CSV table of C-alpha atoms in Angstrom, one decimal:
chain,number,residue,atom,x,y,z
A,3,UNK,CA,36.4,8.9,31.6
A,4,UNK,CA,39.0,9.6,34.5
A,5,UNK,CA,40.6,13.0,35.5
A,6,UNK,CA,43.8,11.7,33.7
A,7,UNK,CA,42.3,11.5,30.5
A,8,UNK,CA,40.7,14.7,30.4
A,9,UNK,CA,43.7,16.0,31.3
A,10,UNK,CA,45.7,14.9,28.7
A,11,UNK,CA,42.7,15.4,25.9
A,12,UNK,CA,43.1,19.2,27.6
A,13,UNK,CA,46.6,19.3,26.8
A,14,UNK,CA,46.7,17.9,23.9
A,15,UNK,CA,44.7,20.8,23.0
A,16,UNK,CA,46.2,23.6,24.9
A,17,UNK,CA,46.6,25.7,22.0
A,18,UNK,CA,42.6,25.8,21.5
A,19,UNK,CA,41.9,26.3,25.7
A,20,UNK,CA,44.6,29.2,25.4
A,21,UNK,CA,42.8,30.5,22.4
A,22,UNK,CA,39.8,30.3,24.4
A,23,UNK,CA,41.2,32.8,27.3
A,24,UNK,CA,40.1,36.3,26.2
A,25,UNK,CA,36.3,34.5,26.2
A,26,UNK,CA,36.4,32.8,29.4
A,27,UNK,CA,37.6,35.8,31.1
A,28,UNK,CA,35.4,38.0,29.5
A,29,UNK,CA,32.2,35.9,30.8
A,30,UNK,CA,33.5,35.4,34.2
A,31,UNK,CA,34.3,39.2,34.4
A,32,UNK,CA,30.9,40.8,32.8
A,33,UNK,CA,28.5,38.4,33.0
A,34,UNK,CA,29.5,35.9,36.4
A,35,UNK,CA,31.5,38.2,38.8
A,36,UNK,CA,28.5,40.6,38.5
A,37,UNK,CA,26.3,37.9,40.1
A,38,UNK,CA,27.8,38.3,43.7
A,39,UNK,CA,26.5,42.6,43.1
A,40,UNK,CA,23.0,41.2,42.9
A,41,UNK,CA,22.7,40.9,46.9
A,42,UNK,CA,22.6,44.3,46.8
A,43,UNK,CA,18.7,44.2,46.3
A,44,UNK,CA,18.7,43.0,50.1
A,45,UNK,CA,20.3,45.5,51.3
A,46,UNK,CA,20.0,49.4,51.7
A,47,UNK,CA,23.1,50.9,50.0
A,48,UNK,CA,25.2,53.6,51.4
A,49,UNK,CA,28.2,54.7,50.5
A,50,UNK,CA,29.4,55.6,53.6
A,51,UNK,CA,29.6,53.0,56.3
A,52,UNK,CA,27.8,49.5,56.6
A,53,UNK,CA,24.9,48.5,54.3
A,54,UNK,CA,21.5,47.5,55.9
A,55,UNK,CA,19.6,44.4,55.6
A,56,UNK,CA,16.5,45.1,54.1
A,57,UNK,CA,14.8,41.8,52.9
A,58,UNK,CA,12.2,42.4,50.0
A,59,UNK,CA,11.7,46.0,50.9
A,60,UNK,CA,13.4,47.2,47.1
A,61,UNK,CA,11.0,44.2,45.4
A,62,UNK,CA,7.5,45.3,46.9
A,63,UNK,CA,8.2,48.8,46.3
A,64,UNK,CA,8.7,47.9,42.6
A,65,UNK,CA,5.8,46.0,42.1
A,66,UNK,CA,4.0,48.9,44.1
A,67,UNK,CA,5.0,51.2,41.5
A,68,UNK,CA,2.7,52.1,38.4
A,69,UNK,CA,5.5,52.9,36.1
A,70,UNK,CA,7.2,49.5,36.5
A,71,UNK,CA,3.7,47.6,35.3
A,72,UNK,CA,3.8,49.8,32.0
A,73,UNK,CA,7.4,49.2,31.9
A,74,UNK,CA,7.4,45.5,31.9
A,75,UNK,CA,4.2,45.4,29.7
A,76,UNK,CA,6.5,47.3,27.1
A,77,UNK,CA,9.4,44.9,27.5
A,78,UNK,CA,7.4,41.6,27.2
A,79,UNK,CA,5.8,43.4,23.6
A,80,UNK,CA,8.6,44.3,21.9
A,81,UNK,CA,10.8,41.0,22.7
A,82,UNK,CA,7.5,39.1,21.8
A,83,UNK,CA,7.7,41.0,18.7
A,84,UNK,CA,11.3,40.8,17.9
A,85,UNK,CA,11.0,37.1,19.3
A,86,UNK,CA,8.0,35.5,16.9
A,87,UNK,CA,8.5,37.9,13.7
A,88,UNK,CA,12.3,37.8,13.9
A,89,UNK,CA,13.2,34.4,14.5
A,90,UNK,CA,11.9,32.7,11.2
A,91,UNK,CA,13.5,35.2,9.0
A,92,UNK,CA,16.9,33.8,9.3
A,93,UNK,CA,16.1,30.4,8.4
A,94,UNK,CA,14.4,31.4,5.1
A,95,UNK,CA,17.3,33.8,4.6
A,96,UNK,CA,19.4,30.7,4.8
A,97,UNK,CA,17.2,28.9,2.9
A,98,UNK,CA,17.0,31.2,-0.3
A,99,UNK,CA,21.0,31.8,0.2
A,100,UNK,CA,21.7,28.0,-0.6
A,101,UNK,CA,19.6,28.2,-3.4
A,102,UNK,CA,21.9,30.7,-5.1
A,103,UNK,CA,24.1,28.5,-7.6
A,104,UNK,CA,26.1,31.8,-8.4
A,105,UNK,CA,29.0,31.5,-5.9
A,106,UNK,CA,30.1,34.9,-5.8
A,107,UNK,CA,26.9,36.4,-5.9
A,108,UNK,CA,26.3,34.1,-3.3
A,109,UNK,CA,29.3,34.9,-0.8
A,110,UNK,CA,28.4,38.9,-2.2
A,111,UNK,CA,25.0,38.6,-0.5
A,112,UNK,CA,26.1,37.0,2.4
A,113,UNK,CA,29.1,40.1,3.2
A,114,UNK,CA,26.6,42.9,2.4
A,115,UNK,CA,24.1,41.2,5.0
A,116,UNK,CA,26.5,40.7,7.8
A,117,UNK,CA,27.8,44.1,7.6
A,118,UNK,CA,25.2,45.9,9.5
A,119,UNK,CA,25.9,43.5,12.6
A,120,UNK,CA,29.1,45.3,13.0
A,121,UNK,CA,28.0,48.8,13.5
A,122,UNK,CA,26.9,50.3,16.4
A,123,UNK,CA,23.3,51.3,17.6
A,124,UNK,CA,24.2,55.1,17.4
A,125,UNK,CA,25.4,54.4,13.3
A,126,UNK,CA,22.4,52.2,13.0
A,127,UNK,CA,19.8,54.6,14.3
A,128,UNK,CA,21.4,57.7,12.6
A,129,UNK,CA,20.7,55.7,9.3
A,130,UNK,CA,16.8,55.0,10.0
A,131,UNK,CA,16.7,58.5,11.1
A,132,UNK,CA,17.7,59.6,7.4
A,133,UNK,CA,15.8,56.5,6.1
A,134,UNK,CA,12.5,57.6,7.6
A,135,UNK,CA,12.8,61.3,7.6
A,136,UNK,CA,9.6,63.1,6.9
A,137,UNK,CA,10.7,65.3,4.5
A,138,UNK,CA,13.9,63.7,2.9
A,139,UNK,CA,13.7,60.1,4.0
A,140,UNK,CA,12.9,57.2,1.1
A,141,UNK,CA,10.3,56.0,3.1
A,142,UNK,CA,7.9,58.7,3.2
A,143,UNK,CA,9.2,60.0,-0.6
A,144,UNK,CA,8.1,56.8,-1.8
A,145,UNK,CA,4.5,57.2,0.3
A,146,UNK,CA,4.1,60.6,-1.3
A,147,UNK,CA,4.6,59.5,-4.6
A,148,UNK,CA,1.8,56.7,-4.3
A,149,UNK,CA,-0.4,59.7,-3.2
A,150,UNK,CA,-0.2,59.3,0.9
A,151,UNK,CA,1.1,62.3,3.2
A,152,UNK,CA,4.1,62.2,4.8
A,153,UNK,CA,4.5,60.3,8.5
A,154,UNK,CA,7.4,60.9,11.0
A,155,UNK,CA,7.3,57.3,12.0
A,156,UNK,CA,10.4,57.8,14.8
A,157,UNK,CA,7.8,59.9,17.2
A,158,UNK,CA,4.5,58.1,16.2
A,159,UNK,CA,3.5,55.7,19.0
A,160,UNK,CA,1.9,52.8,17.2
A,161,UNK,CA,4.9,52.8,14.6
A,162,UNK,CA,7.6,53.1,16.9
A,163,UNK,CA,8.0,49.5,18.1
A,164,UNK,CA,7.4,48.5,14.2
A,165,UNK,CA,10.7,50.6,13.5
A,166,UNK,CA,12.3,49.0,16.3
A,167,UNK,CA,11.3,45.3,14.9
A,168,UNK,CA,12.3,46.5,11.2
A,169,UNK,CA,15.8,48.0,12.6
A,170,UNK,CA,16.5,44.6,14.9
A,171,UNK,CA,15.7,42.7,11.4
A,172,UNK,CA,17.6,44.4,8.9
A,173,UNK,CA,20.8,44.5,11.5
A,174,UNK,CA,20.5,40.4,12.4
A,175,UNK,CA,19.4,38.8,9.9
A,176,UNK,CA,22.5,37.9,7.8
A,177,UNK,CA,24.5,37.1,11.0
A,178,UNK,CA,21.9,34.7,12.0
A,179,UNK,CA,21.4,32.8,9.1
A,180,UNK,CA,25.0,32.1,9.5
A,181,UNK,CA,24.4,29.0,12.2
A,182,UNK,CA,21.3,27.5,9.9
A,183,UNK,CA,23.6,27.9,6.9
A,184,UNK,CA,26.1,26.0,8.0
A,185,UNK,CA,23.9,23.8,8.9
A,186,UNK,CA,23.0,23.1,5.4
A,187,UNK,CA,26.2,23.1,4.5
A,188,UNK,CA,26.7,20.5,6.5
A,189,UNK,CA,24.5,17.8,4.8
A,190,UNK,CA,26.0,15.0,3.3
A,191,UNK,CA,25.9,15.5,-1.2
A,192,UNK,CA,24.7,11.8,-1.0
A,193,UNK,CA,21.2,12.4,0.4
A,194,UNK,CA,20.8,15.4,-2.6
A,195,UNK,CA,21.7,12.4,-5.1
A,196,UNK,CA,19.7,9.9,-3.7
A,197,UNK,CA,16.7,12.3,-3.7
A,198,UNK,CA,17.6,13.5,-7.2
A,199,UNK,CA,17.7,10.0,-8.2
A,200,UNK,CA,14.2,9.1,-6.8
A,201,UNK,CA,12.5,12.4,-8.9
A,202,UNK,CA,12.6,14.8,-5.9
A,203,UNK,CA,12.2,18.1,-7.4
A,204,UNK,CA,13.6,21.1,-5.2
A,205,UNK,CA,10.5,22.0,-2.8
A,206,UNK,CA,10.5,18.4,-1.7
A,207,UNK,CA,14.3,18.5,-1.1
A,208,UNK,CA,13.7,21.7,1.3
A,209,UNK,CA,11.4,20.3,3.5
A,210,UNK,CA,12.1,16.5,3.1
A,211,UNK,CA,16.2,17.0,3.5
A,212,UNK,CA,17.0,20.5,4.3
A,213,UNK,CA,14.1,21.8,7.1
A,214,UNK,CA,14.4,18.0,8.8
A,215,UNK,CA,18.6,19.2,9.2
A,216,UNK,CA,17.6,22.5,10.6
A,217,UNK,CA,15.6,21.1,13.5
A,218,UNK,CA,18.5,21.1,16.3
A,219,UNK,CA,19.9,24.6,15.7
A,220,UNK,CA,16.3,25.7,15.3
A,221,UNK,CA,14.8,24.3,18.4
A,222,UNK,CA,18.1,25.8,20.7
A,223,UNK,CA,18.4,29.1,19.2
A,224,UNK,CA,14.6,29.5,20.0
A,225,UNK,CA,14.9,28.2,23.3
A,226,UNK,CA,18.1,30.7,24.0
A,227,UNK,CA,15.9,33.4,22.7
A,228,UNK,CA,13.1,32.6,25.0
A,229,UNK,CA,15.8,33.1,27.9
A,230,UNK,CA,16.2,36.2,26.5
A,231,UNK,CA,13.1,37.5,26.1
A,232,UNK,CA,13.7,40.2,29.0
A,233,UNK,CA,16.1,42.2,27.2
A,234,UNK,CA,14.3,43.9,24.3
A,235,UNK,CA,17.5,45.9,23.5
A,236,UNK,CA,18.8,48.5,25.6
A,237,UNK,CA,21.3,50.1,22.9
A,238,UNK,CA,18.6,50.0,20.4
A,239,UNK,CA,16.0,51.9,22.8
A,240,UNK,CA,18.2,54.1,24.0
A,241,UNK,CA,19.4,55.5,20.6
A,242,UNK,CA,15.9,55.8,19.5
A,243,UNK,CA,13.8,57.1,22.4
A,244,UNK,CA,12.4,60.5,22.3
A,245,UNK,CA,9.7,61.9,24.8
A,246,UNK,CA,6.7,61.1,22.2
A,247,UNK,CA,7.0,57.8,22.4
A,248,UNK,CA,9.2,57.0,25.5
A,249,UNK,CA,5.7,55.9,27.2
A,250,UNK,CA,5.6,53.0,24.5
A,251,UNK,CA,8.9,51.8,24.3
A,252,UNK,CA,10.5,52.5,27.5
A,253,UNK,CA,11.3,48.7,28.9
A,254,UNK,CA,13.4,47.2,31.8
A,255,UNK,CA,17.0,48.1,31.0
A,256,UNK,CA,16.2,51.9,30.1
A,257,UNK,CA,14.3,52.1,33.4
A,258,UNK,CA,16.9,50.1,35.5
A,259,UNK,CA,19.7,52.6,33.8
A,260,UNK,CA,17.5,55.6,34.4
A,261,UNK,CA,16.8,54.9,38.3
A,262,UNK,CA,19.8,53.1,39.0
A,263,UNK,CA,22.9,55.0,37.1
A,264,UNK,CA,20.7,58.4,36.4
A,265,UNK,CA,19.0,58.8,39.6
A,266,UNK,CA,21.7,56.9,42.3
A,267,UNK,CA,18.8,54.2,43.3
A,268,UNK,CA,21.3,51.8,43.2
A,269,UNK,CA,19.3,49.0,45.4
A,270,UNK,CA,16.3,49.7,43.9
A,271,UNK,CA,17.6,49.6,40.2
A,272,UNK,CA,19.2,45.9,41.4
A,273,UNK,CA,16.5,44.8,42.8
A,274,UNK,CA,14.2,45.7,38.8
A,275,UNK,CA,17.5,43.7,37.1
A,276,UNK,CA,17.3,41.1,39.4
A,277,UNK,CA,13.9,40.4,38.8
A,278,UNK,CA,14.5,40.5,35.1
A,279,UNK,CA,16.9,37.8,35.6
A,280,UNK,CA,14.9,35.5,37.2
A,281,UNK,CA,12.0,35.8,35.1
A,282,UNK,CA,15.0,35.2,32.6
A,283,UNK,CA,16.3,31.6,34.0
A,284,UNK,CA,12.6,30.7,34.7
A,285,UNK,CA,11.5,30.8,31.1
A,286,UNK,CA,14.5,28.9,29.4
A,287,UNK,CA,14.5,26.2,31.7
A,288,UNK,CA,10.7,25.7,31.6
A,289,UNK,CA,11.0,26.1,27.6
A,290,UNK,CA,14.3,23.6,27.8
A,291,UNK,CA,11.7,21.2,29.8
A,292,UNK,CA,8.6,21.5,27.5
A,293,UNK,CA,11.1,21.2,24.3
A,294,UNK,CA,12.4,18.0,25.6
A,295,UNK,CA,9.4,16.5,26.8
A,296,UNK,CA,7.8,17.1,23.5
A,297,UNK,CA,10.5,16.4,21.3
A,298,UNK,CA,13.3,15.0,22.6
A,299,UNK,CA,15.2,18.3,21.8
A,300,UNK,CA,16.5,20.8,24.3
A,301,UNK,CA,19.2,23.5,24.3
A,302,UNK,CA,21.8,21.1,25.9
């Protein structure tokens, strides 16, 4: 195809590309203009006058330091978590929603489970923290009435990272059905009559028709989320730290935001981010590799 005719297939569409504006410039400003800021992990940043080369100096002094090893243990355990417990639930969500022949209770389901995608971290967490309180919280009235004493779950460190998995679940799950379910949507009537037809009963139609459809969105999202395995949520941490349980849940982005923005370490804290990155681009291309060596499928 020649520059001429994606030109005029571009203009043809300019409405759509002009549409497209606010996202384009909001990726270049926040996600690729930050990029060129990553140097500063080479160098020795003062405010005043030039900065100094510095090589790896920032990178051996973070894998030198005990905290960061507890730090990124922390990180990989609650994105593994979030990652492997997380992931499936959206496709069954999608799966039971399609199932509903009620249309309005149907499209009812779906609006009450996007909504808590929309609120913030702080709204979020303020809810758990009534949800699980230990002396008013439905949680642990429900565990005292089944005879078991009450827990404060939000400063108990081998719950904590539970609460963060349930939160992450109960706030995603209905926006991330949304890809699989259109998915379904998406299958052609004819291949539910044929099946119909040939005395496929409704389990068989799941994973004969249905699953088989799911297998392309399935396959990228997991690879995208592999890529993202790094961040295990700073909002989400940061709302529901405390100093019993900071030691289990305290992961990259809290301790980049703590050295970096907190304490002024500003090559240091680059250096911890830019690390994270790496690690980042290194696991979704070698998952994009494996996927399409295996199956045919990758994320592009």
């Amino acid at each position: 195809m020649n520059s001429d005719t994606i030109l005029k297939r571009i203009w043809s569409s300019k409405v759509l590309y002009f549409m497209l504006l606010p996202c384009i410039a909001f990726f270049v400003l926040f996600h690729v203009w930050p990029i060129l800021g990553m140097k500063l992990a080479f160098y020795d940043y003062r405010i005043i006058g030039d900065n100094e080369f510095v090589g790896f100096k920032y990178f051996k002094e973070l894998f030198s330091t005990p905290l960061f090893t507890t730090v990124l243990q922390n990180t990989l355990i609650i994105s593994a978590m979030k990652l492997f417990l997380i992931f499936p639930i959206p496709i069954v969500f999608a799966l039971l929603l399609n199932e509903f022949r009620n249309g309005k209770f149907r499209k009812a389901v779906q609006v009450i489970s996007y909504l808590p995608h929309f609120l913030s971290w702080v709204v979020i967490a303020g809810i758990w923290f009534e949800f699980m309180s230990p002396s008013t919280g439905a949680i642990n009235e429900f565990l005292q009435w089944l005879g078991f004493p009450a827990k404060d779950f939000l400063t108990d460190k081998n719950s904590i990272r539970w609460v963060l998995l349930a939160s992450e679940a109960w706030r995603s799950i209905g926006w991330d059905s949304i890809i699989f379910l259109a998915a379904i949507m998406g299958i052609s009537p004819s291949l539910y009559e044929a099946a119909y037809l040939d005395g496929a009963n409704r389990w068989q139609i799941v994973t004969r028709i249905v699953l088989p459809h799911l297998y392309i969105p399935m396959v990228t999202i997991f690879i995208l989320n592999v890529g993202f395995i790094m961040n295990a949520g700073l909002d989400q941490v940061l709302n529901f730290t405390n100093a019993s349980i900071n030691s289990h849940i305290d992961i990259i982005d809290t301790y980049v935001y703590r050295v970096g923005l907190v304490n002024g370490q500003y090559s240091f804290a680059t250096a911890a981010n830019l690390f994270k990155s790496l690690i980042g681009v290194v696991l979704i291309l070698s998952t994009h590799f494996i996927s399409k060596k295996l199956t045919s499928k990758g994320a592009w």
